[in-house]
Short mmCIF file of C-alpha atoms in Angstrom, two decimals:
data_model
loop_
_atom_site.label_atom_id
_atom_site.label_comp_id
_atom_site.label_asym_id
_atom_site.label_seq_id
_atom_site.Cartn_x
_atom_site.Cartn_y
_atom_site.Cartn_z
CA MET A 1 92.50 114.57 74.83
CA LYS A 2 95.10 116.87 76.24
CA ASN A 3 98.05 115.77 78.25
CA ILE A 4 100.09 117.93 80.60
CA PHE A 5 103.49 116.54 81.41
CA LYS A 6 105.61 117.24 84.42
CA LEU A 7 108.97 115.56 84.70
CA ILE A 8 110.57 115.17 88.16
CA PRO A 9 113.55 113.13 89.45
CA VAL A 10 113.79 109.40 88.77
CA LEU A 11 111.31 109.81 85.96
CA LEU A 12 108.51 110.57 88.42
CA ILE A 13 106.19 111.57 85.59
CA VAL A 14 102.79 112.98 86.44
CA ILE A 15 100.21 112.95 83.67
CA LEU A 16 96.97 114.87 84.12
CA THR A 17 94.26 114.24 81.52
CA SER A 18 90.93 115.82 80.75
CA CYS A 19 88.56 115.43 77.86
CA SER A 20 88.83 118.08 75.16
CA LYS A 21 89.19 117.79 71.40
CA ASN A 22 89.62 121.51 70.83
CA LEU A 23 92.88 123.22 70.09
CA ASP A 24 94.93 123.49 73.29
CA ILE A 25 97.39 126.37 73.52
CA ASN A 26 99.36 124.36 76.10
CA ILE A 27 100.37 121.82 73.45
CA ASP A 28 103.27 122.52 71.14
CA PRO A 29 102.44 120.79 67.83
CA LYS A 30 106.16 120.30 67.20
CA GLN A 31 106.68 118.38 70.44
CA PRO A 32 105.43 114.88 71.27
CA VAL A 33 102.49 114.63 73.69
CA THR A 34 102.95 110.97 74.59
CA THR A 35 105.83 109.10 76.14
CA ALA A 36 107.18 105.79 74.86
CA PRO A 37 106.24 102.88 77.18
CA ASN A 38 109.87 101.94 77.79
CA LEU A 39 110.45 105.43 79.25
CA ARG A 40 107.27 105.43 81.29
CA LEU A 41 107.55 101.99 82.91
CA PRO A 42 110.55 102.84 85.17
CA ALA A 43 108.54 105.78 86.56
CA ILE A 44 105.60 103.52 87.30
CA LEU A 45 107.75 100.96 89.11
CA GLY A 46 109.67 103.54 91.13
CA ASN A 47 106.50 105.42 92.01
CA MET A 48 104.87 102.18 93.15
CA ALA A 49 107.58 101.67 95.76
CA TYR A 50 106.85 105.15 97.13
CA HIS A 51 103.12 104.44 96.95
CA LEU A 52 103.51 101.30 99.05
CA TYR A 53 105.71 103.17 101.51
CA SER A 54 103.20 106.02 101.84
CA HIS A 55 100.69 103.52 103.27
CA ALA A 56 103.20 101.59 105.37
CA ARG A 57 104.44 104.83 106.97
CA PHE A 58 101.14 104.97 108.91
CA SER A 59 100.01 101.35 109.01
CA SER A 60 103.22 100.24 110.76
CA TYR A 61 102.01 102.03 113.87
CA HIS A 62 98.46 100.71 113.54
CA SER A 63 99.89 97.20 113.12
CA PHE A 64 101.87 97.41 116.39
CA TYR A 65 105.26 96.95 114.76
CA ILE A 66 106.46 100.27 116.15
CA THR A 67 105.26 103.05 118.40
CA SER A 68 106.30 106.68 118.77
CA ARG A 69 108.49 107.71 121.68
CA TYR A 70 105.98 110.54 122.16
CA ASN A 71 102.72 109.44 123.76
CA THR A 72 101.11 112.65 122.48
CA SER A 73 101.77 112.07 118.76
CA LYS A 74 98.39 112.64 117.16
CA VAL A 75 98.42 109.98 114.46
CA GLU A 76 100.76 107.35 115.88
CA ALA A 77 99.53 107.40 119.50
CA LEU A 78 96.15 109.13 119.55
CA TRP A 79 94.87 107.79 116.18
CA ASN A 80 93.68 111.30 115.35
CA TYR A 81 93.89 112.18 111.65
CA ASN A 82 91.65 115.22 111.86
CA ASP A 83 94.53 117.70 111.77
CA VAL A 84 96.42 116.02 108.91
CA THR A 85 96.41 118.49 106.03
CA ARG A 86 97.83 116.25 103.30
CA LEU A 87 97.82 112.51 102.74
CA GLY A 88 100.22 111.72 99.92
CA ALA A 89 99.12 108.09 99.66
CA TRP A 90 96.03 109.22 97.73
CA ARG A 91 98.07 111.21 95.22
CA TRP A 92 100.65 108.45 94.79
CA HIS A 93 97.94 106.20 93.39
CA TYR A 94 95.94 108.53 91.16
CA PHE A 95 98.75 110.66 89.76
CA ASP A 96 102.14 109.08 90.19
CA VAL A 97 101.19 105.47 89.43
CA GLY A 98 97.67 105.36 87.99
CA SER A 99 97.91 108.13 85.40
CA ASN A 100 101.23 106.77 84.14
CA CYS A 101 99.77 103.27 83.87
CA LEU A 102 96.85 104.58 81.85
CA GLY A 103 99.17 106.61 79.63
CA MET A 104 101.30 103.54 78.97
CA ILE A 105 98.23 101.41 78.26
CA GLU A 106 96.80 103.99 75.85
CA ARG A 107 100.10 104.35 73.98
CA ALA A 108 100.47 100.56 73.74
CA GLU A 109 96.93 100.31 72.36
CA VAL A 110 97.72 102.91 69.70
CA ASP A 111 100.93 101.07 68.82
CA GLY A 112 99.15 97.70 68.79
CA THR A 113 101.55 96.12 71.26
CA TYR A 114 100.75 93.84 74.18
CA ASN A 115 103.71 93.49 76.55
CA TYR A 116 103.62 97.03 77.96
CA ARG A 117 99.84 97.08 77.83
CA GLY A 118 99.61 93.93 79.93
CA VAL A 119 102.15 95.11 82.50
CA GLY A 120 100.38 98.48 82.68
CA LYS A 121 97.07 96.83 83.55
CA ILE A 122 98.67 94.61 86.17
CA MET A 123 100.43 97.54 87.83
CA LEU A 124 97.26 99.64 87.72
CA ALA A 125 95.42 96.81 89.45
CA PHE A 126 98.12 96.50 92.09
CA SER A 127 98.05 100.24 92.75
CA TYR A 128 94.25 100.29 93.04
CA LEU A 129 94.34 97.35 95.46
CA THR A 130 96.95 99.08 97.61
CA ALA A 131 94.89 102.28 97.71
CA THR A 132 91.43 100.85 98.29
CA ASP A 133 92.66 98.62 101.11
CA SER A 134 93.57 101.78 103.03
CA PHE A 135 90.84 104.16 101.86
CA GLY A 136 87.84 101.96 101.00
CA ASP A 137 85.45 103.45 98.44
CA MET A 138 87.14 105.46 95.70
CA PRO A 139 86.55 106.65 92.12
CA TYR A 140 87.10 104.01 89.47
CA LYS A 141 84.47 104.16 86.74
CA GLU A 142 84.53 107.97 86.61
CA ALA A 143 88.25 108.35 87.33
CA TYR A 144 90.43 109.84 84.58
CA LYS A 145 87.31 110.85 82.61
CA GLY A 146 87.63 114.61 82.97
CA ILE A 147 84.76 114.61 85.49
CA TYR A 148 85.30 117.28 88.12
CA TYR A 149 83.27 115.51 90.80
CA PRO A 150 83.79 111.79 90.17
CA LYS A 151 81.50 109.41 91.98
CA TYR A 152 83.12 107.12 94.52
CA ASP A 153 82.49 103.48 93.67
CA THR A 154 81.97 101.03 96.50
CA GLN A 155 84.98 98.97 97.44
CA GLU A 156 83.15 95.87 96.24
CA VAL A 157 82.91 97.42 92.76
CA VAL A 158 86.56 98.49 92.86
CA TYR A 159 87.58 94.94 93.79
CA ALA A 160 85.66 93.54 90.81
CA GLU A 161 87.37 96.01 88.49
CA ILE A 162 90.80 95.13 89.90
CA ALA A 163 90.14 91.43 89.22
CA LYS A 164 89.14 92.32 85.66
CA LEU A 165 92.31 94.38 85.16
CA LEU A 166 94.45 91.45 86.33
CA ASN A 167 92.74 88.99 84.00
CA ASP A 168 92.94 91.42 81.08
CA GLY A 169 96.61 92.08 81.82
CA ILE A 170 97.41 88.37 81.78
CA ALA A 171 95.46 87.98 78.53
CA ASP A 172 97.46 90.79 76.94
CA LEU A 173 100.75 89.21 77.99
CA ASN A 174 99.61 85.95 76.44
CA LYS A 175 99.15 87.81 73.13
CA SER A 176 102.62 89.36 73.19
CA ASN A 177 104.88 88.38 70.31
CA ALA A 178 108.18 89.24 68.68
CA SER A 179 106.74 92.37 67.07
CA ASP A 180 106.27 94.02 70.45
CA PRO A 181 108.87 96.62 71.46
CA THR A 182 111.76 95.43 73.60
CA MET A 183 111.19 95.33 77.33
CA ASN A 184 114.63 94.93 78.85
CA GLY A 185 116.18 95.58 82.25
CA THR A 186 116.47 99.29 81.54
CA ALA A 187 112.71 99.61 81.19
CA ASP A 188 111.53 96.77 83.46
CA LEU A 189 113.26 97.27 86.80
CA ILE A 190 111.44 94.32 88.41
CA TYR A 191 111.52 91.36 85.99
CA GLN A 192 113.75 92.57 83.13
CA GLY A 193 111.06 91.84 80.54
CA ASP A 194 110.26 88.27 81.64
CA LEU A 195 106.53 88.15 80.90
CA ASN A 196 106.05 84.78 82.58
CA LYS A 197 107.19 86.37 85.84
CA TRP A 198 104.76 89.22 85.30
CA LYS A 199 101.93 86.72 84.84
CA ALA A 200 102.95 84.97 88.05
CA PHE A 201 103.00 88.36 89.80
CA ALA A 202 99.48 89.09 88.53
CA GLU A 203 98.33 85.79 90.04
CA ALA A 204 100.02 86.76 93.32
CA VAL A 205 98.12 90.07 93.40
CA LYS A 206 94.95 88.09 92.63
CA ALA A 207 95.67 85.68 95.50
CA ARG A 208 96.14 88.61 97.89
CA LEU A 209 92.89 90.21 96.70
CA LEU A 210 90.89 86.98 96.94
CA LEU A 211 92.17 86.22 100.43
CA HIS A 212 90.69 89.48 101.71
CA THR A 213 87.14 88.34 100.90
CA ALA A 214 87.44 84.54 100.98
CA ASN A 215 86.05 84.20 104.50
CA PHE A 216 82.64 85.65 103.60
CA GLN A 217 82.52 84.70 99.91
CA ASN A 218 83.40 81.02 100.24
CA GLY A 219 86.50 81.79 98.22
CA TYR A 220 89.32 79.66 99.62
CA ASP A 221 89.38 77.34 96.59
CA ALA A 222 89.91 80.36 94.34
CA VAL A 223 92.68 81.61 96.64
CA LEU A 224 94.48 78.27 96.49
CA SER A 225 94.12 78.13 92.73
CA ALA A 226 95.62 81.61 92.28
CA VAL A 227 98.42 81.10 94.78
CA ASN A 228 99.44 77.74 93.34
CA THR A 229 99.43 79.16 89.81
CA SER A 230 101.58 82.04 90.99
CA LEU A 231 104.04 79.87 92.91
CA SER A 232 104.67 77.74 89.82
CA GLY A 233 106.59 80.64 88.28
CA PHE A 234 106.87 83.37 90.90
CA SER A 235 109.95 85.47 91.49
CA ASP A 236 110.07 88.06 94.26
CA ALA A 237 108.68 91.43 93.20
CA VAL A 238 111.16 93.85 94.76
CA PHE A 239 112.16 97.38 93.74
CA LYS A 240 115.92 97.84 94.15
CA TYR A 241 117.60 101.14 94.99
CA PRO A 242 121.24 101.93 94.10
CA THR A 243 123.85 100.29 96.33
CA THR A 244 125.41 103.68 97.02
CA PRO A 245 122.65 106.28 96.72
CA THR A 246 123.72 109.89 96.50
CA LYS A 247 120.43 111.69 95.81
CA ASP A 248 117.22 111.78 97.84
CA TRP A 249 115.18 110.03 95.17
CA GLU A 250 117.69 107.19 95.05
CA ARG A 251 117.08 106.30 98.71
CA ASN A 252 114.57 104.00 100.32
CA MET A 253 112.17 106.20 102.30
CA TRP A 254 112.63 103.99 105.38
CA GLY A 255 116.37 104.78 105.41
CA ALA A 256 118.38 106.57 108.08
CA SER A 257 119.03 109.57 105.85
CA ILE A 258 115.28 110.29 106.04
CA ALA A 259 114.97 111.44 102.46
CA ARG A 260 113.00 114.67 102.02
CA PRO A 261 112.86 115.07 98.25
CA GLU A 262 111.10 118.22 97.06
CA TRP A 263 108.41 116.21 95.28
CA ASN A 264 107.37 114.32 98.42
CA PHE A 265 104.89 115.05 101.19
CA ALA A 266 106.20 116.07 104.62
CA GLU A 267 103.80 113.83 106.52
CA ILE A 268 105.14 110.62 105.01
CA VAL A 269 108.76 111.25 106.02
CA ASN A 270 109.76 108.32 108.22
CA MET A 271 109.87 108.71 112.00
CA LEU A 272 111.96 105.66 112.87
CA ASN A 273 114.44 107.91 114.67
CA ASN A 274 111.66 108.71 117.15
CA SER A 275 110.06 105.26 117.26
CA VAL A 276 110.72 101.96 119.00
CA SER A 277 109.56 98.36 118.73
CA THR A 278 106.37 97.56 120.57
CA ASP A 279 106.07 94.99 123.32
CA LEU A 280 103.69 93.01 121.08
CA PHE A 281 106.29 92.77 118.31
CA MET A 282 108.98 91.86 120.85
CA SER A 283 106.77 89.16 122.35
CA TYR A 284 106.58 87.56 118.91
CA MET A 285 110.34 87.87 118.48
CA THR A 286 111.23 86.38 121.89
CA VAL A 287 111.91 82.64 122.09
CA GLY A 288 113.41 82.41 125.57
CA GLU A 289 115.16 79.09 125.26
CA PRO A 290 118.79 78.17 126.05
CA GLY A 291 120.92 79.50 123.21
CA LEU A 292 117.89 81.02 121.50
CA LYS A 293 116.75 84.04 123.43
CA PHE A 294 115.34 85.84 120.41
CA ASP A 295 114.14 85.01 116.93
CA PRO A 296 117.38 85.47 114.90
CA ARG A 297 115.48 87.66 112.43
CA LEU A 298 115.33 90.37 115.10
CA PHE A 299 119.05 91.05 114.59
CA LYS A 300 118.52 91.38 110.83
CA LEU A 301 115.56 93.74 111.09
CA THR A 302 117.00 96.01 113.81
CA THR A 303 120.25 96.73 115.63
CA PRO A 304 120.59 96.64 119.45
CA GLY A 305 120.42 99.62 121.77
CA VAL A 306 123.48 101.04 123.52
CA LYS A 307 123.17 98.52 126.37
CA ASN A 308 122.75 95.66 123.89
CA THR A 309 119.14 95.34 124.97
CA TYR A 310 115.92 94.67 123.09
CA TYR A 311 113.01 96.23 124.92
CA GLY A 312 109.48 96.65 123.68
CA ALA A 313 107.35 99.66 124.60
CA LYS A 314 103.61 99.76 125.17
CA ALA A 315 101.93 101.01 122.01
CA SER A 316 100.93 104.69 122.29
CA GLU A 317 102.52 105.14 125.73
CA GLY A 318 105.94 106.46 124.77
CA LEU A 319 108.99 104.71 126.24
CA VAL A 320 106.99 102.68 128.75
CA VAL A 321 108.16 99.07 129.11
CA PRO A 322 105.54 96.80 130.69
CA ASN A 323 106.28 95.27 134.08
CA TRP A 324 109.43 97.33 134.56
CA PRO A 325 112.03 96.46 135.72
CA VAL A 326 112.13 93.50 133.38
CA PRO A 327 114.32 90.51 134.31
CA ILE A 328 116.44 90.75 131.19
CA PRO A 329 120.19 90.92 131.81
CA PRO A 330 121.70 93.28 132.42
CA ALA A 331 118.94 94.02 134.95
CA ASP A 332 118.66 97.79 135.29
CA PRO A 333 116.43 99.55 137.82
CA VAL A 334 116.56 102.76 135.77
CA PRO A 335 113.71 103.00 133.24
CA PRO A 336 115.04 102.92 129.68
CA VAL A 337 115.60 105.97 127.56
CA MET A 338 115.46 106.11 123.78
CA ASP A 339 119.01 104.83 123.25
CA ASP A 340 118.25 101.68 125.26
CA PHE A 341 115.77 100.47 122.64
CA ALA A 342 116.74 98.82 119.38
CA ASN A 343 117.79 101.10 116.54
CA LEU A 344 115.19 100.63 113.81
CA TYR A 345 117.49 101.87 111.04
CA ASN A 346 119.92 99.90 108.91
CA GLY A 347 117.95 96.69 109.15
CA HIS A 348 117.25 94.61 106.06
CA TRP A 349 114.35 96.85 105.02
CA THR A 350 115.38 100.15 106.65
CA ALA A 351 118.70 101.23 105.16
CA ASP A 352 119.09 103.95 102.53
CA ASN A 353 119.83 101.29 99.92
CA SER A 354 117.37 98.65 101.15
CA PRO A 355 115.14 97.06 98.53
CA PHE A 356 111.42 97.75 98.78
CA PRO A 357 109.07 94.75 98.54
CA TYR A 358 105.96 94.62 96.38
CA ILE A 359 105.09 90.98 97.13
CA LEU A 360 107.47 88.33 98.47
CA LYS A 361 107.35 84.60 97.95
CA GLU A 362 106.94 83.90 101.65
CA GLU A 363 103.71 85.92 101.67
CA LEU A 364 102.33 83.53 99.08
CA TYR A 365 103.14 80.56 101.28
CA PHE A 366 101.38 82.18 104.23
CA ILE A 367 98.37 82.93 102.02
CA LYS A 368 98.40 79.27 101.03
CA ALA A 369 98.70 78.20 104.66
CA GLU A 370 95.76 80.33 105.76
CA ALA A 371 93.51 79.23 102.90
CA ALA A 372 94.38 75.55 103.39
CA PHE A 373 93.81 75.86 107.15
CA TYR A 374 90.24 77.02 106.59
CA LYS A 375 89.74 74.22 104.08
CA ALA A 376 90.72 71.85 106.92
CA ASP A 377 93.73 70.71 104.90
CA HIS A 378 96.10 71.02 107.82
CA ALA A 379 98.87 69.03 106.17
CA THR A 380 99.10 71.53 103.29
CA ALA A 381 98.76 74.44 105.70
CA PHE A 382 101.56 73.09 107.88
CA ASP A 383 103.96 72.57 104.99
CA ALA A 384 103.27 76.07 103.62
CA TYR A 385 103.66 77.60 107.09
CA LYS A 386 107.08 76.00 107.55
CA GLU A 387 108.19 76.95 104.03
CA GLY A 388 107.15 80.58 104.54
CA ILE A 389 109.22 80.82 107.73
CA LYS A 390 112.24 79.21 106.14
CA LEU A 391 112.12 81.45 103.05
CA ASN A 392 111.86 84.58 105.15
CA MET A 393 114.80 83.62 107.35
CA GLN A 394 116.93 82.79 104.33
CA ARG A 395 116.03 86.13 102.73
CA LEU A 396 117.22 88.01 105.79
CA GLY A 397 120.52 86.11 105.82
CA VAL A 398 119.95 83.97 108.91
CA ALA A 399 122.48 81.13 109.14
CA GLU A 400 121.17 77.66 108.32
CA SER A 401 122.11 76.37 111.78
CA GLU A 402 120.03 79.14 113.36
CA ILE A 403 117.12 78.40 111.03
CA THR A 404 117.23 74.74 112.05
CA ALA A 405 117.33 75.64 115.75
CA TYR A 406 114.44 78.10 115.43
CA LEU A 407 112.27 75.67 113.48
CA ALA A 408 112.84 73.08 116.19
CA SER A 409 112.01 75.51 119.02
CA SER A 410 108.79 75.75 121.02
CA LYS A 411 107.93 78.87 119.02
CA ILE A 412 107.13 76.68 116.01
CA LYS A 413 104.50 73.96 115.82
CA GLN A 414 106.04 70.60 115.05
CA ASP A 415 103.07 68.82 113.48
CA ALA A 416 100.00 69.65 111.42
CA ALA A 417 97.54 68.53 114.06
CA SER A 418 98.63 71.18 116.54
CA LEU A 419 98.73 74.06 114.03
CA GLU A 420 96.51 77.02 114.94
CA ILE A 421 95.58 80.09 112.92
CA SER A 422 97.65 82.26 115.27
CA ASP A 423 100.78 80.30 114.31
CA ILE A 424 100.25 81.21 110.67
CA MET A 425 99.26 84.83 111.21
CA VAL A 426 102.05 85.64 113.68
CA GLN A 427 104.68 84.23 111.34
CA LYS A 428 103.20 86.16 108.43
CA TYR A 429 103.29 89.24 110.67
CA ILE A 430 107.02 88.80 111.23
CA ALA A 431 107.74 88.04 107.57
CA LEU A 432 105.90 91.17 106.36
CA TYR A 433 107.69 93.50 108.79
CA LEU A 434 106.61 97.13 108.20
CA GLN A 435 104.45 96.23 105.18
CA ALA A 436 100.95 97.72 104.90
CA GLU A 437 99.46 94.31 104.09
CA THR A 438 99.77 93.40 107.78
CA TRP A 439 97.23 96.11 108.62
CA VAL A 440 94.85 94.43 106.16
CA ASP A 441 95.27 91.15 108.05
CA LEU A 442 94.69 92.77 111.43
CA ARG A 443 91.48 94.39 110.22
CA ARG A 444 90.27 91.19 108.55
CA TYR A 445 90.59 89.51 111.93
CA GLY A 446 89.13 92.46 113.84
CA TYR A 447 92.36 92.80 115.83
CA ASN A 448 91.38 89.46 117.35
CA ALA A 449 93.66 87.87 119.97
CA LYS A 450 92.76 84.48 118.52
CA ALA A 451 94.92 85.38 115.52
CA TYR A 452 97.28 87.81 117.26
CA PRO A 453 97.87 86.65 120.87
CA GLY A 454 98.59 89.47 123.28
CA ILE A 455 97.14 92.27 121.18
CA TYR A 456 95.56 95.07 123.20
CA TYR A 457 93.81 98.40 122.73
CA PRO A 458 96.32 101.28 122.99
CA ALA A 459 95.90 103.18 126.24
CA LYS A 460 96.48 106.59 124.70
CA ALA A 461 94.07 106.23 121.79
CA SER A 462 91.68 109.12 122.31
CA SER A 463 88.62 108.40 124.44
CA GLU A 464 86.69 110.15 121.68
CA TRP A 465 86.89 106.91 119.67
CA ALA A 466 85.04 104.96 122.38
CA GLY A 467 87.30 101.94 122.16
CA LYS A 468 86.91 101.45 118.40
CA TRP A 469 89.85 100.12 116.39
CA ILE A 470 91.29 102.24 113.59
CA GLN A 471 90.08 100.96 110.23
CA ARG A 472 91.17 103.20 107.35
CA LEU A 473 93.06 106.28 106.25
CA PRO A 474 91.19 109.53 105.58
CA TYR A 475 90.97 110.89 102.06
CA ASP A 476 93.38 113.66 101.09
CA ASN A 477 92.22 116.92 102.69
CA GLN A 478 93.74 119.09 100.01
CA THR A 479 91.90 117.43 97.14
CA GLU A 480 88.85 115.37 98.10
CA TYR A 481 87.37 117.48 100.88
CA ILE A 482 87.93 120.69 98.90
CA TYR A 483 87.09 119.60 95.35
CA ASN A 484 84.59 116.80 95.88
CA PRO A 485 82.69 117.76 99.04
CA GLN A 486 79.42 116.20 97.84
CA GLU A 487 80.95 112.73 97.83
CA MET A 488 82.66 113.32 101.18
CA ALA A 489 79.30 114.22 102.71
CA ARG A 490 77.51 111.29 101.05
CA LEU A 491 80.06 108.81 102.39
CA GLY A 492 80.11 110.34 105.86
CA ALA A 493 83.83 111.02 105.44
CA THR A 494 83.55 114.44 107.08
CA ALA A 495 82.89 112.89 110.48
CA ARG A 496 85.69 113.12 113.04
CA ASN A 497 85.55 109.37 113.60
CA TRP A 498 85.51 108.45 109.89
CA VAL A 499 88.74 106.44 110.14
CA PHE A 500 86.99 104.06 112.55
CA THR A 501 84.41 103.03 109.96
CA PRO A 502 85.40 99.58 108.61
CA VAL A 503 86.09 99.15 104.91
CA TRP A 504 83.84 96.70 103.05
CA TRP A 505 85.84 93.50 103.50
CA ALA A 506 86.51 94.25 107.17
CA ASP A 507 82.84 94.97 107.83
CA LYS A 508 81.81 91.71 106.13
CA SER A 509 84.55 89.58 107.66
CA THR A 510 83.54 86.54 109.69
CA LEU A 511 87.07 86.14 111.04
CA LYS A 512 86.63 88.82 113.67
CA ASN A 513 83.93 86.80 115.45
#
């Protein structure tokens, strides 16, 4: 087995492997060809934040959080990916995260240690789940085997393998003992070596995975079991950037500096400077009661426009505000320009030094609320729904008095009997602001207004799509379509409307009916 190493900033290590037992002139016998797990883990964790961002960069538009100021933008407004030449989200999984996870697992197996091996399997599972939820079918069984044209496994198979990785990772952590190498805060940038927290995180990933298929696999009991196990020891999984970043790779990719590090892909550079909140998002953030005009989280996620206004634009239509002029003081007969909309930078998640979430505790409560709701346990669903809202508001720094006022407002159901699925899903939508997981939820529900009141088909989405909703990201043009054309043809991924073909769990979902 030969290993080619490439070191780039913030330990962004890329390991390419192929099967060969012959002498390799690229290997210096005097230099090591493996990397110690404690040096590799920070790269995995940092790369995972970029991997998550590379999906959210696109899904945030498809989830109606934001829309481009340009109604001609091909991806954001027209939903046309046919001219995209690179899609870094594919590479972030297979090279930047996946290959490093496998390298760490292999080294830990050779060393006979379990802590790094277990964490490696859990992170590999999380990365695969993130990737397959955007792309669908993908190589698993033939990945990393030195096969030039790996077969794409069905998403159902990939899901089964992810579940196995999670269980195996937890089993490895349970075997860890004092003889294992130290895993401290220098190596483990998420949990500082606390293996119980890693096990709880694995259960959280499992709960997320199980929720995606529970509606058609009768799986809500399994979801509740996983989420309750996770909540018993869960701590937020968040990657933290330096307080005062000075280099591109030290900055959150959502930040106002718009980091363009040399190792990144141009198409995933954030466009928040040319984007605004949608009217759908603003409808969810508007309370409209005396003393409570907006959800107080709005002021933590964004900053007001120059006229201290908070408009929402029609998705895909540029700076078009519905029903203009709107009766929001100060009433202005002049249609708004870009500066009149909220600034999307320097919010809780969109500053250069903002943390980047893997999975947050409030998501687990909303998972619990949804699963309990479909089990007709409305009391449990109601309690979890309220707890998820409260946790999210506290995270964003909303004052307790404002939290109390919001929870007592007409925006929030006051008893279990009146709770509807839209209450749960809209609050989860707000809590997961800009996260790619929201796009999973929208597709599970078929963009259904029963779950997301007020949702509408974007006017500028190309007529070529015949009113179909966008369902997936295309595979990377510079690798898959060039080097594995047989699989692209077999899947039908060469079709212009490929991104409108539902992934497995969306196709099977009963929630869209």
